PDB file of N, CA, C and O in Angstrom:
ATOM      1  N   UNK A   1     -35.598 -53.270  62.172  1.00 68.00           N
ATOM      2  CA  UNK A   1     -35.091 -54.191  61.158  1.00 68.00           C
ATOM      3  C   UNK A   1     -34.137 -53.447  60.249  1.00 68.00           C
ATOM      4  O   UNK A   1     -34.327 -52.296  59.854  1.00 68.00           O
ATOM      5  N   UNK A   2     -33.099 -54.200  59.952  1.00 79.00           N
ATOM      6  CA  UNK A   2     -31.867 -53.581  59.047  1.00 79.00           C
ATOM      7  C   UNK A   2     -31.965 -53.825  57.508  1.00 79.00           C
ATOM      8  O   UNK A   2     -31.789 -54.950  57.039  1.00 79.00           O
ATOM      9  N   UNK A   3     -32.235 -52.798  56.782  1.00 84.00           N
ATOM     10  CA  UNK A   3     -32.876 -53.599  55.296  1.00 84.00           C
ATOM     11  C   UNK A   3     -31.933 -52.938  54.769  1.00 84.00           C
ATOM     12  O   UNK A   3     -31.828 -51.760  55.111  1.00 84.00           O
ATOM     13  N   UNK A   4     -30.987 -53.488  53.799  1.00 89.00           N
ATOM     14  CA  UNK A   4     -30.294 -52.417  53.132  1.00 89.00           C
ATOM     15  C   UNK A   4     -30.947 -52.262  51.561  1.00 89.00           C
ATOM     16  O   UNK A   4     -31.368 -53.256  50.969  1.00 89.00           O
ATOM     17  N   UNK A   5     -30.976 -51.086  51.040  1.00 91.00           N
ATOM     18  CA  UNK A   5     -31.116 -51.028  49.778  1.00 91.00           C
ATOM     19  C   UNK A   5     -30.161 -50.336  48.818  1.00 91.00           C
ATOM     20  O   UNK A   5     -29.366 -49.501  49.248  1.00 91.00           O
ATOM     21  N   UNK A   6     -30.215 -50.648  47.568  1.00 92.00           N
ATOM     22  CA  UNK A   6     -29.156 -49.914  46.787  1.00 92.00           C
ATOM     23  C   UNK A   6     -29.485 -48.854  46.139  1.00 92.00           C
ATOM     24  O   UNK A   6     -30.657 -48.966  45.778  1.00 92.00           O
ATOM     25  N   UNK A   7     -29.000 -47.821  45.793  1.00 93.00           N
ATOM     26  CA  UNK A   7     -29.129 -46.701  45.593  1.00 93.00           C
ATOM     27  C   UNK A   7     -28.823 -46.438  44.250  1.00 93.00           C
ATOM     28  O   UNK A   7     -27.710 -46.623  43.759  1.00 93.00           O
ATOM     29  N   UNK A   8     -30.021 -45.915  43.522  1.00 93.00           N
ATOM     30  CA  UNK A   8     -29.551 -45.606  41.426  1.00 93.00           C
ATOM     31  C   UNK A   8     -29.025 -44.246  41.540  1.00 93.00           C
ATOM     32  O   UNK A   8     -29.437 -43.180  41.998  1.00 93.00           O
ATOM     33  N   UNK A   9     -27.794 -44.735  40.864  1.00 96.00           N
ATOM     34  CA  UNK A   9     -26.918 -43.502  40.445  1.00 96.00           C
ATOM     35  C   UNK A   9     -27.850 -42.195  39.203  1.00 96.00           C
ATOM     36  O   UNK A   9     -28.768 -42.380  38.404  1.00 96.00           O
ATOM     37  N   UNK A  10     -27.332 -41.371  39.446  1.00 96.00           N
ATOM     38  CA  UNK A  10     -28.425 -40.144  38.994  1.00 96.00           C
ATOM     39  C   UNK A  10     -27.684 -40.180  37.660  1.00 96.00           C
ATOM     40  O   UNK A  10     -26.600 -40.689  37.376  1.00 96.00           O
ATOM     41  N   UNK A  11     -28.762 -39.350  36.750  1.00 96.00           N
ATOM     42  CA  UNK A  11     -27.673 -39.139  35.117  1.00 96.00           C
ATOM     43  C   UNK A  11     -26.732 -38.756  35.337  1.00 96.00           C
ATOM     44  O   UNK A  11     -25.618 -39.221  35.094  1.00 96.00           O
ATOM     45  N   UNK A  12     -27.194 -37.353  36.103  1.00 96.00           N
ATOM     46  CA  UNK A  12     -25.315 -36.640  36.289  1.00 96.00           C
ATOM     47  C   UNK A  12     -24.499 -37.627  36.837  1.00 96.00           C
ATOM     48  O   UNK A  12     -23.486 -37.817  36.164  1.00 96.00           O
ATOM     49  N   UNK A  13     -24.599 -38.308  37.820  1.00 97.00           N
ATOM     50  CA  UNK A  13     -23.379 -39.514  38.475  1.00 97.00           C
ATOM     51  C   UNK A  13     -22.662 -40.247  37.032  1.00 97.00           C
ATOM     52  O   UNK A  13     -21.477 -40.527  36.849  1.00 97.00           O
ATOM     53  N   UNK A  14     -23.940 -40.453  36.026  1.00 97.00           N
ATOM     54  CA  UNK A  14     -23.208 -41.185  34.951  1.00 97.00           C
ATOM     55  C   UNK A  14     -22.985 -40.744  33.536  1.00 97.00           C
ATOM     56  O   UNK A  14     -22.846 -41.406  32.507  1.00 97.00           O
ATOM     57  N   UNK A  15     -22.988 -38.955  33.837  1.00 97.00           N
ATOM     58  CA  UNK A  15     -22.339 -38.593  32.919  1.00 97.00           C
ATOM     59  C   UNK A  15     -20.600 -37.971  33.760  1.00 97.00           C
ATOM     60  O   UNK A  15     -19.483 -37.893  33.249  1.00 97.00           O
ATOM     61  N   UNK A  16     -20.867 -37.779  34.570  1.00 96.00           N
ATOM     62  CA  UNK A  16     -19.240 -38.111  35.378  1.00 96.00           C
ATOM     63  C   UNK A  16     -18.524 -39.322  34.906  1.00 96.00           C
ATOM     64  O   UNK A  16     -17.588 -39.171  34.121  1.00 96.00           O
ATOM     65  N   UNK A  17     -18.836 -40.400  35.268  1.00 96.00           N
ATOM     66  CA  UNK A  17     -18.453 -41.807  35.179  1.00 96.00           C
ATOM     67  C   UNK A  17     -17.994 -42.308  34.015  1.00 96.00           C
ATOM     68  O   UNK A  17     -17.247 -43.237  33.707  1.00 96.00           O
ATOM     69  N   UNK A  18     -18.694 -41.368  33.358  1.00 96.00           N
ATOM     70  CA  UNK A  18     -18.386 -41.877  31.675  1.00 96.00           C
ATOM     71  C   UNK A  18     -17.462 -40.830  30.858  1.00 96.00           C
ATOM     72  O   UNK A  18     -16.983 -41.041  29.744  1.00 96.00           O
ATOM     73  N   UNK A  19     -17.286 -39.496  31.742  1.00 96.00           N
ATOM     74  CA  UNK A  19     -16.185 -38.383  30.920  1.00 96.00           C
ATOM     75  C   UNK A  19     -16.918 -37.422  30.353  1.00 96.00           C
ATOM     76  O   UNK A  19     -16.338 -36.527  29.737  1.00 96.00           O
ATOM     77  N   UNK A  20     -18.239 -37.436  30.453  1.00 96.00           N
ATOM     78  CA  UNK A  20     -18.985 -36.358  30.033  1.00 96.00           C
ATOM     79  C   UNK A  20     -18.942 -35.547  30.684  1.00 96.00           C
ATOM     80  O   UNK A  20     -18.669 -35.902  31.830  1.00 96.00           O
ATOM     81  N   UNK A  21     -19.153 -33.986  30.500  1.00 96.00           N
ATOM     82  CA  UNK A  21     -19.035 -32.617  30.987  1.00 96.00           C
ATOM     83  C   UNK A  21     -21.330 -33.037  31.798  1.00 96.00           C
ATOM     84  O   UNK A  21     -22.312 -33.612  31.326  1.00 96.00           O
ATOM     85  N   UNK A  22     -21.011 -32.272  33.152  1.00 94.00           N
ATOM     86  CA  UNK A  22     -22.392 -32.307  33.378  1.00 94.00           C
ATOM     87  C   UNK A  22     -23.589 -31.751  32.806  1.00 94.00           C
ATOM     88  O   UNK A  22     -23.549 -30.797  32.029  1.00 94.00           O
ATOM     89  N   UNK A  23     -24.345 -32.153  33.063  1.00 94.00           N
ATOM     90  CA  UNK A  23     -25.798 -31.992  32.530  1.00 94.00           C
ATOM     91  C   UNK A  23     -25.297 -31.788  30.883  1.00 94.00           C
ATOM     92  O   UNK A  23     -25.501 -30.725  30.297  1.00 94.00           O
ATOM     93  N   UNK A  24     -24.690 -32.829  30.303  1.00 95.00           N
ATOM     94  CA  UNK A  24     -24.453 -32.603  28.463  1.00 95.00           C
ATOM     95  C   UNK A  24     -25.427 -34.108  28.483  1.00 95.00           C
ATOM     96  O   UNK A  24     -24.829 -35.001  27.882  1.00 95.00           O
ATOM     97  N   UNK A  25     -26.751 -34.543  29.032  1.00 95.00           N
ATOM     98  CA  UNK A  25     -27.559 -35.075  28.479  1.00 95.00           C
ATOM     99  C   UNK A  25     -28.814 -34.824  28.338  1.00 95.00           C
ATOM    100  O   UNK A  25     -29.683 -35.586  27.915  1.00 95.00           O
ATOM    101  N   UNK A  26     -28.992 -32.882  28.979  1.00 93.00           N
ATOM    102  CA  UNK A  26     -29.898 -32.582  29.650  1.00 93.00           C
ATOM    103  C   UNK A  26     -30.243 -31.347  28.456  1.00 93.00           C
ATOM    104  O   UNK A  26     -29.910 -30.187  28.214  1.00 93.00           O
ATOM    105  N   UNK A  27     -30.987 -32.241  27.989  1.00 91.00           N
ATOM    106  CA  UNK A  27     -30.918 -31.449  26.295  1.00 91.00           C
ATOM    107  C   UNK A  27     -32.647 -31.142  26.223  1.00 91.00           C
ATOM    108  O   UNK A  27     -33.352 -31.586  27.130  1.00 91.00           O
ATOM    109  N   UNK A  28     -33.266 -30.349  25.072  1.00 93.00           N
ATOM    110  CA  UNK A  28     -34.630 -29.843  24.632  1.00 93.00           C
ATOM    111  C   UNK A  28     -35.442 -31.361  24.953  1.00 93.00           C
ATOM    112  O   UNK A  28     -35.012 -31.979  25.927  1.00 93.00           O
ATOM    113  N   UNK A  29     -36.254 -31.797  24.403  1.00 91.00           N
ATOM    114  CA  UNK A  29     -37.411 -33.396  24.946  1.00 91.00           C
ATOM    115  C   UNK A  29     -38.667 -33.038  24.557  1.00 91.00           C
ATOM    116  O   UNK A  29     -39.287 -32.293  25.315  1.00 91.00           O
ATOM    117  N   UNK A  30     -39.143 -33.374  23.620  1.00 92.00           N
ATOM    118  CA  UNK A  30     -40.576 -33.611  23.000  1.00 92.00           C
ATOM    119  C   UNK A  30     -40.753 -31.754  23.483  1.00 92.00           C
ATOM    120  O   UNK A  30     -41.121 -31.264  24.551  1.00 92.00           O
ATOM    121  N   UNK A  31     -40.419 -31.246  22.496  1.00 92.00           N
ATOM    122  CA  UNK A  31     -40.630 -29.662  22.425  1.00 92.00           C
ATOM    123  C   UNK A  31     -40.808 -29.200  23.825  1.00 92.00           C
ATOM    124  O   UNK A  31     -41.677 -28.338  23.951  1.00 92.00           O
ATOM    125  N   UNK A  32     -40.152 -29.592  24.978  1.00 90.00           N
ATOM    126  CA  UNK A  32     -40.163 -28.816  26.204  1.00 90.00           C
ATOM    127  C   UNK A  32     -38.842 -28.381  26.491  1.00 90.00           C
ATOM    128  O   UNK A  32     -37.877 -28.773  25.835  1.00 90.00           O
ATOM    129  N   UNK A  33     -38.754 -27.579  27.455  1.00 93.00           N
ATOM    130  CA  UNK A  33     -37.537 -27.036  27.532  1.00 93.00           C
ATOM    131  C   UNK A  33     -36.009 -28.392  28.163  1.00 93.00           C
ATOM    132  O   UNK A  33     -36.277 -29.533  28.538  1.00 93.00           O
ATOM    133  N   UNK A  34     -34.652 -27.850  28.111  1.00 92.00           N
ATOM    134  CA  UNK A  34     -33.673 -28.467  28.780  1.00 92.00           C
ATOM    135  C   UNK A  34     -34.241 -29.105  30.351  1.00 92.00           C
ATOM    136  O   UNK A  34     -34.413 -30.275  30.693  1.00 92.00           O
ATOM    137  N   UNK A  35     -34.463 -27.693  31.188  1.00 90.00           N
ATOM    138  CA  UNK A  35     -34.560 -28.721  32.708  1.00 90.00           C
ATOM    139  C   UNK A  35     -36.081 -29.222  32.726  1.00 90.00           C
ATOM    140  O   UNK A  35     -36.623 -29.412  33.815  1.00 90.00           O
ATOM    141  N   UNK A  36     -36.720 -29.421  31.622  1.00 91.00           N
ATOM    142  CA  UNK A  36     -37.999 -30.133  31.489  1.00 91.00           C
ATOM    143  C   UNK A  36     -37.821 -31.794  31.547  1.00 91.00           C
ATOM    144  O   UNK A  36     -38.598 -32.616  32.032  1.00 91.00           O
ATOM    145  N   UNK A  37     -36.541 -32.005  30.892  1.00 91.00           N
ATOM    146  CA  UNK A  37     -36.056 -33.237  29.983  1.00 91.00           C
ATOM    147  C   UNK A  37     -36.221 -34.452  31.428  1.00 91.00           C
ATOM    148  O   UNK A  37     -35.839 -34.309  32.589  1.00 91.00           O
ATOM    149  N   UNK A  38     -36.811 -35.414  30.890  1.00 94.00           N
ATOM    150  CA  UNK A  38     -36.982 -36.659  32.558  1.00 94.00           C
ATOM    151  C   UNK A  38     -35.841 -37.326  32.362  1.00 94.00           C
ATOM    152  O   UNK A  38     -35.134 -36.968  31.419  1.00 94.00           O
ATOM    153  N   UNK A  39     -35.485 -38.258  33.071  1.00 94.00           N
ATOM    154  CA  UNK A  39     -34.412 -38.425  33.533  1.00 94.00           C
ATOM    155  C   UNK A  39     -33.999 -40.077  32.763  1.00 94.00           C
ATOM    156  O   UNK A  39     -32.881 -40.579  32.642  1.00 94.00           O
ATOM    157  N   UNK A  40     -35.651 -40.763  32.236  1.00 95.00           N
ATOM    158  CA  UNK A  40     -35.255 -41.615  30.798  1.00 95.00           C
ATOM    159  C   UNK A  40     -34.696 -41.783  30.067  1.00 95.00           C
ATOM    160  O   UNK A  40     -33.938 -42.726  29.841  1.00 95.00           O
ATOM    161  N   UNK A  41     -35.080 -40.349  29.156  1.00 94.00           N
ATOM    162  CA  UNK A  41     -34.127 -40.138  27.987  1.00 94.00           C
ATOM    163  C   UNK A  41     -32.450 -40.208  28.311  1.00 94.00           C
ATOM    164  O   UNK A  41     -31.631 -40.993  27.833  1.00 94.00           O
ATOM    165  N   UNK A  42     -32.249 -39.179  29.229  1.00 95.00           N
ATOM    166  CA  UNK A  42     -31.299 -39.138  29.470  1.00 95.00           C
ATOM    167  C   UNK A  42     -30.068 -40.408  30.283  1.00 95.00           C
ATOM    168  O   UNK A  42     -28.838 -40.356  30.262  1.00 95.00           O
ATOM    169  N   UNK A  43     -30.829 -41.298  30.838  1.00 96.00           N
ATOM    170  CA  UNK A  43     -30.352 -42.939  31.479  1.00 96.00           C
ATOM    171  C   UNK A  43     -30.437 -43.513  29.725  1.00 96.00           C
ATOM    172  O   UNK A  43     -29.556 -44.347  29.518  1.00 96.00           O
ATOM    173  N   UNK A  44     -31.243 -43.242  28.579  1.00 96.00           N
ATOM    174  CA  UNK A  44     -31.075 -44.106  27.320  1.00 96.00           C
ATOM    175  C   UNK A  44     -30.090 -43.691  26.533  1.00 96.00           C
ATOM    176  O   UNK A  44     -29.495 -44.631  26.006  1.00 96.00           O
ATOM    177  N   UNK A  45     -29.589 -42.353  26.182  1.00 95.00           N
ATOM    178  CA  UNK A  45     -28.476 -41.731  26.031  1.00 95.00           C
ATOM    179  C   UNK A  45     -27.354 -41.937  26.359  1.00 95.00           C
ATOM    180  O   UNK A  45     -26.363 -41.734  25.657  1.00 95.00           O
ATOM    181  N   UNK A  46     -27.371 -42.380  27.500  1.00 96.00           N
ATOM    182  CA  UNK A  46     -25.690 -42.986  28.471  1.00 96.00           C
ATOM    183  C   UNK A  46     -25.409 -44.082  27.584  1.00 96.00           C
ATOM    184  O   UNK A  46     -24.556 -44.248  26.712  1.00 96.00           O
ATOM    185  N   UNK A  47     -26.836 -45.152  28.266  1.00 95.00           N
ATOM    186  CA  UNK A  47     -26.498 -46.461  27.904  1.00 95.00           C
ATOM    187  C   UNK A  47     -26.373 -46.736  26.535  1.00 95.00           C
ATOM    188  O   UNK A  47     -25.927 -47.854  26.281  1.00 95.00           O
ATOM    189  N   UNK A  48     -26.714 -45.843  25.368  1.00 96.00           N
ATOM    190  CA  UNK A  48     -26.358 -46.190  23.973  1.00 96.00           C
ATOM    191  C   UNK A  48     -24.985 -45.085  23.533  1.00 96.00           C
ATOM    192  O   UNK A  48     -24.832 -44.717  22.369  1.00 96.00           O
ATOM    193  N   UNK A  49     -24.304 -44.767  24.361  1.00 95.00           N
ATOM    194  CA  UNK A  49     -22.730 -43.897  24.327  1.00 95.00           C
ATOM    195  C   UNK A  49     -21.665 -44.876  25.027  1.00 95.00           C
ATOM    196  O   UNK A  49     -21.706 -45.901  25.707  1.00 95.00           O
ATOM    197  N   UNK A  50     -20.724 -44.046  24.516  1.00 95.00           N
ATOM    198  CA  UNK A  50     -19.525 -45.053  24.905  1.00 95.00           C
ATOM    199  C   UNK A  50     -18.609 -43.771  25.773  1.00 95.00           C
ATOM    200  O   UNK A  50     -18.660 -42.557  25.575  1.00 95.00           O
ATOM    201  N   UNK A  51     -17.653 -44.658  26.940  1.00 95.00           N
ATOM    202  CA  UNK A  51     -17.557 -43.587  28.025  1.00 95.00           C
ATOM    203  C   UNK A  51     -16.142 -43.158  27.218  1.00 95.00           C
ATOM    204  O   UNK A  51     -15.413 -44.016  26.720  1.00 95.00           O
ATOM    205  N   UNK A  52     -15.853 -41.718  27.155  1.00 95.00           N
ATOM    206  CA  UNK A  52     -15.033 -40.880  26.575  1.00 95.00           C
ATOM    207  C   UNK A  52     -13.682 -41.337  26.554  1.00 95.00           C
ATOM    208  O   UNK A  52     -13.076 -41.453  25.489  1.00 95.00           O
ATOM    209  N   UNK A  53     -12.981 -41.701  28.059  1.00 94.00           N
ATOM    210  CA  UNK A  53     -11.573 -42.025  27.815  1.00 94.00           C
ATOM    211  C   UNK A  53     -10.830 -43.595  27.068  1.00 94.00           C
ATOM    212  O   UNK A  53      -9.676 -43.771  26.677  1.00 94.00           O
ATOM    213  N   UNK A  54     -11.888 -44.459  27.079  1.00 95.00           N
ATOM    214  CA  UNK A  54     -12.026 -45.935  26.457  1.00 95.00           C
ATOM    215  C   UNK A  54     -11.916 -45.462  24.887  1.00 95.00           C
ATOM    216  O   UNK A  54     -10.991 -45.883  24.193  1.00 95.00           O
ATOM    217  N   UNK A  55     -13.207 -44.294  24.206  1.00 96.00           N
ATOM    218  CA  UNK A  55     -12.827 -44.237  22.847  1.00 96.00           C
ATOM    219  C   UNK A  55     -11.940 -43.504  22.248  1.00 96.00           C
ATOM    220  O   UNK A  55     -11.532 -43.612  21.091  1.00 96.00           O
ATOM    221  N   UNK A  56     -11.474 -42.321  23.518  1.00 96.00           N
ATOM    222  CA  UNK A  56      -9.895 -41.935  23.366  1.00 96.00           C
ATOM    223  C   UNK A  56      -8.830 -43.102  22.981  1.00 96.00           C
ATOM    224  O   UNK A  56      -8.323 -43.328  21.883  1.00 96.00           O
ATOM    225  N   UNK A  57      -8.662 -43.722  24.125  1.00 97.00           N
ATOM    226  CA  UNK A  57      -7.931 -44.439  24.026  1.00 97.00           C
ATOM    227  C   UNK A  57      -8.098 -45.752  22.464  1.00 97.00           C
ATOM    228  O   UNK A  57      -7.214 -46.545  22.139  1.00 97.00           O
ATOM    229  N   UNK A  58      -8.994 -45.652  22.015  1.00 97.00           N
ATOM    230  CA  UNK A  58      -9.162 -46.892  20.961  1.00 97.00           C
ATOM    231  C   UNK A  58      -8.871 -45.914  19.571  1.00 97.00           C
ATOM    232  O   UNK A  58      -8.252 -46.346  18.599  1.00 97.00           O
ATOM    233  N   UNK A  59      -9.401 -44.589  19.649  1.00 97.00           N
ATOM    234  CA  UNK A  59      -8.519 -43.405  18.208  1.00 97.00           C
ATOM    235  C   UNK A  59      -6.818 -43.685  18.650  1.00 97.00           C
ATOM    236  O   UNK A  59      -5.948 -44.058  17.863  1.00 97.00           O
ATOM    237  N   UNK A  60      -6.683 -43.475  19.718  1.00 98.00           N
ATOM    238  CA  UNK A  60      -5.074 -43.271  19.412  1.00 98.00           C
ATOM    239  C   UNK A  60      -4.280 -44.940  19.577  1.00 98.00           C
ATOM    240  O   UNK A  60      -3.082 -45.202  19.690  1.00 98.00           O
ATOM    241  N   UNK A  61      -4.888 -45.412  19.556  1.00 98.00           N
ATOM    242  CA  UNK A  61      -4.354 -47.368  18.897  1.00 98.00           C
ATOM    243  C   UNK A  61      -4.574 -47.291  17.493  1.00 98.00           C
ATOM    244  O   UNK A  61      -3.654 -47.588  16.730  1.00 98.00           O
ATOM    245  N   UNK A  62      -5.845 -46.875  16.998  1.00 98.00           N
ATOM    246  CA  UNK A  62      -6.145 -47.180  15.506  1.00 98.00           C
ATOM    247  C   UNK A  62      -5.208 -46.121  14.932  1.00 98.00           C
ATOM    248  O   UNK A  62      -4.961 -46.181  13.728  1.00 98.00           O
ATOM    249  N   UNK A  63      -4.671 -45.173  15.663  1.00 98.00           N
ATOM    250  CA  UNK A  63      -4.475 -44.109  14.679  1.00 98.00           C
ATOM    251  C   UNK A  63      -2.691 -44.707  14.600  1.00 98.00           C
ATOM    252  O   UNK A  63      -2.004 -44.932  13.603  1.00 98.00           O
ATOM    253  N   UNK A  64      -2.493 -44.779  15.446  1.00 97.00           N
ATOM    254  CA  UNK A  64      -0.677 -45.697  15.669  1.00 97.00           C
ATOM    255  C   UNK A  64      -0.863 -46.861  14.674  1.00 97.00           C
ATOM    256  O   UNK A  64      -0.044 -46.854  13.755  1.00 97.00           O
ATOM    257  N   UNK A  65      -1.872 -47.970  14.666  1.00 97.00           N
ATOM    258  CA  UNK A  65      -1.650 -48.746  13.590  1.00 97.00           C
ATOM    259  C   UNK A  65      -1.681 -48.092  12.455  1.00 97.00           C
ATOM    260  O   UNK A  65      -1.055 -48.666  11.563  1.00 97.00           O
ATOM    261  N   UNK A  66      -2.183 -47.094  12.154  1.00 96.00           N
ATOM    262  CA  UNK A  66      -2.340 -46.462  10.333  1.00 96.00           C
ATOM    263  C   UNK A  66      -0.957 -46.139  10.409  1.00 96.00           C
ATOM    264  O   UNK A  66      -0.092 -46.813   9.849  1.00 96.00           O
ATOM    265  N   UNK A  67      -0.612 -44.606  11.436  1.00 95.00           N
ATOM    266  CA  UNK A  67       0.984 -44.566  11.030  1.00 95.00           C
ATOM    267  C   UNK A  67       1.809 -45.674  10.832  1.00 95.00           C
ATOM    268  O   UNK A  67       2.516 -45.699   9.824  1.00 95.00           O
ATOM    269  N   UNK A  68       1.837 -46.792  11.804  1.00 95.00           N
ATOM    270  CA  UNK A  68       2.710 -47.720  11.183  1.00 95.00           C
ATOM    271  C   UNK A  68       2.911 -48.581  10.456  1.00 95.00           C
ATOM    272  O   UNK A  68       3.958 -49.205  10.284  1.00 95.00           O
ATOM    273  N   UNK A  69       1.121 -48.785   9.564  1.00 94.00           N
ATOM    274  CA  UNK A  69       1.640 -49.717   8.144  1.00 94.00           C
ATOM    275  C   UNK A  69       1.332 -48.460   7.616  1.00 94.00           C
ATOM    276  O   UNK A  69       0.743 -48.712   6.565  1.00 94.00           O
ATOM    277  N   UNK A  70       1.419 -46.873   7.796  1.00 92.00           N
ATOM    278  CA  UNK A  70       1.753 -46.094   6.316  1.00 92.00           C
ATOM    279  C   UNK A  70       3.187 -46.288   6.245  1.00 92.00           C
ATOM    280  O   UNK A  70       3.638 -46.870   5.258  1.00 92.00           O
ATOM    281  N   UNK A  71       4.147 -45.786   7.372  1.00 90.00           N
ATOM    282  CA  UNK A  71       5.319 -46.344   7.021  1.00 90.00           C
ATOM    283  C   UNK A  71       5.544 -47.605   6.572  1.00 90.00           C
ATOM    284  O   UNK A  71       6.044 -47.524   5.449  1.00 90.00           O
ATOM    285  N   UNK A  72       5.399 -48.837   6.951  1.00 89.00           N
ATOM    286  CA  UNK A  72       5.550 -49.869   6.081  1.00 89.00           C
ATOM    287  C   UNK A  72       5.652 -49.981   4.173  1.00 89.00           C
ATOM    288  O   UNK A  72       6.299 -50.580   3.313  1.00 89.00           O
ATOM    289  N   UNK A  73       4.194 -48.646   4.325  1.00 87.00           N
ATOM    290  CA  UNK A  73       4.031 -48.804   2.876  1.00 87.00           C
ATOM    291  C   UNK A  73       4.958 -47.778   2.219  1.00 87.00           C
ATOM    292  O   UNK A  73       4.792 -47.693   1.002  1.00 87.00           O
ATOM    293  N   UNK A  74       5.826 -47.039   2.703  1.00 83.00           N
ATOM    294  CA  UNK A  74       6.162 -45.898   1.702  1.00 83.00           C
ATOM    295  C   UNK A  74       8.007 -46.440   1.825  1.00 83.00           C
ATOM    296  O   UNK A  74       8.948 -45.812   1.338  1.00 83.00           O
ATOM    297  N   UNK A  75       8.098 -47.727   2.597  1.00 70.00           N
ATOM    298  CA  UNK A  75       9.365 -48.076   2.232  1.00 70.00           C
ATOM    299  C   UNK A  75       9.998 -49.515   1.234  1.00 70.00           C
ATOM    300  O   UNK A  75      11.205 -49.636   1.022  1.00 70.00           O
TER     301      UNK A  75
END
Protein backbone atom coordinates (compact mmCIF):
# COMPACT_ATOMS: atom_id res chain seq x y z
CA UNK A 1 0.00 0.00 0.00
CA UNK A 2 1.21 3.56 -1.04
CA UNK A 3 0.64 5.94 1.98
CA UNK A 4 2.24 9.11 1.60
CA UNK A 5 3.11 11.17 4.58
CA UNK A 6 4.42 14.63 5.16
CA UNK A 7 7.44 15.32 6.63
CA UNK A 8 8.05 18.28 9.72
CA UNK A 9 10.65 20.47 8.82
CA UNK A 10 13.41 20.43 11.65
CA UNK A 11 14.25 23.88 13.65
CA UNK A 12 17.34 24.15 11.76
CA UNK A 13 15.21 23.82 8.28
CA UNK A 14 13.35 26.87 9.86
CA UNK A 15 15.90 28.78 11.05
CA UNK A 16 17.32 28.65 7.33
CA UNK A 17 13.93 29.59 5.95
CA UNK A 18 13.59 32.43 7.99
CA UNK A 19 17.45 34.05 7.61
CA UNK A 20 18.65 32.90 10.77
CA UNK A 21 22.33 31.79 11.14
CA UNK A 22 22.00 27.85 12.34
CA UNK A 23 21.41 26.45 15.52
CA UNK A 24 20.81 30.55 16.79
CA UNK A 25 17.67 28.88 18.54
CA UNK A 26 19.60 26.33 20.23
CA UNK A 27 20.18 28.29 23.29
CA UNK A 28 20.69 27.25 27.51
CA UNK A 29 16.60 25.63 28.58
CA UNK A 30 15.46 25.30 32.10
CA UNK A 31 19.22 25.38 33.45
CA UNK A 32 20.45 22.59 31.03
CA UNK A 33 22.92 22.96 28.66
CA UNK A 34 22.59 24.41 24.62
CA UNK A 35 22.44 20.77 22.88
CA UNK A 36 20.14 19.80 25.89
CA UNK A 37 17.49 22.43 24.56
CA UNK A 38 14.17 20.11 22.88
CA UNK A 39 13.17 21.03 19.91
CA UNK A 40 9.66 22.97 21.42
CA UNK A 41 11.13 25.76 22.61
CA UNK A 42 12.91 26.19 19.81
CA UNK A 43 9.63 25.49 16.96
CA UNK A 44 7.99 28.46 19.73
CA UNK A 45 10.81 30.84 19.10
CA UNK A 46 10.48 30.68 15.21
CA UNK A 47 6.88 30.94 15.32
CA UNK A 48 6.86 34.13 17.64
CA UNK A 49 9.99 35.83 15.22
CA UNK A 50 9.70 37.39 12.15
CA UNK A 51 11.85 35.97 9.13
CA UNK A 52 14.96 38.41 8.74
CA UNK A 53 14.80 39.60 5.08
CA UNK A 54 10.80 40.74 5.29
CA UNK A 55 11.96 42.98 8.49
CA UNK A 56 14.94 44.13 6.50
CA UNK A 57 13.05 45.00 4.00
CA UNK A 58 10.13 46.91 6.18
CA UNK A 59 13.44 49.19 8.20
CA UNK A 60 14.51 50.29 4.88
CA UNK A 61 10.68 51.48 3.65
CA UNK A 62 10.15 53.08 7.09
CA UNK A 63 13.46 54.48 7.07
CA UNK A 64 12.93 56.11 3.19
CA UNK A 65 9.58 57.44 4.44
CA UNK A 66 11.36 59.42 7.48
CA UNK A 67 14.06 60.70 4.99
CA UNK A 68 11.44 61.88 2.82
CA UNK A 69 9.01 63.83 4.98
CA UNK A 70 12.39 65.04 6.87
CA UNK A 71 13.07 66.64 3.67
CA UNK A 72 9.65 67.83 3.20
CA UNK A 73 10.05 69.37 6.54
CA UNK A 74 13.28 71.34 6.33
CA UNK A 75 12.00 73.03 3.04
Amino acid sequence: ANTMTVRRLTATECEFLQGFPRNYTLIPWRKKAAADCPDGPRYKALGNSMAVNCMAWIGARIAAVDAQMNERNET
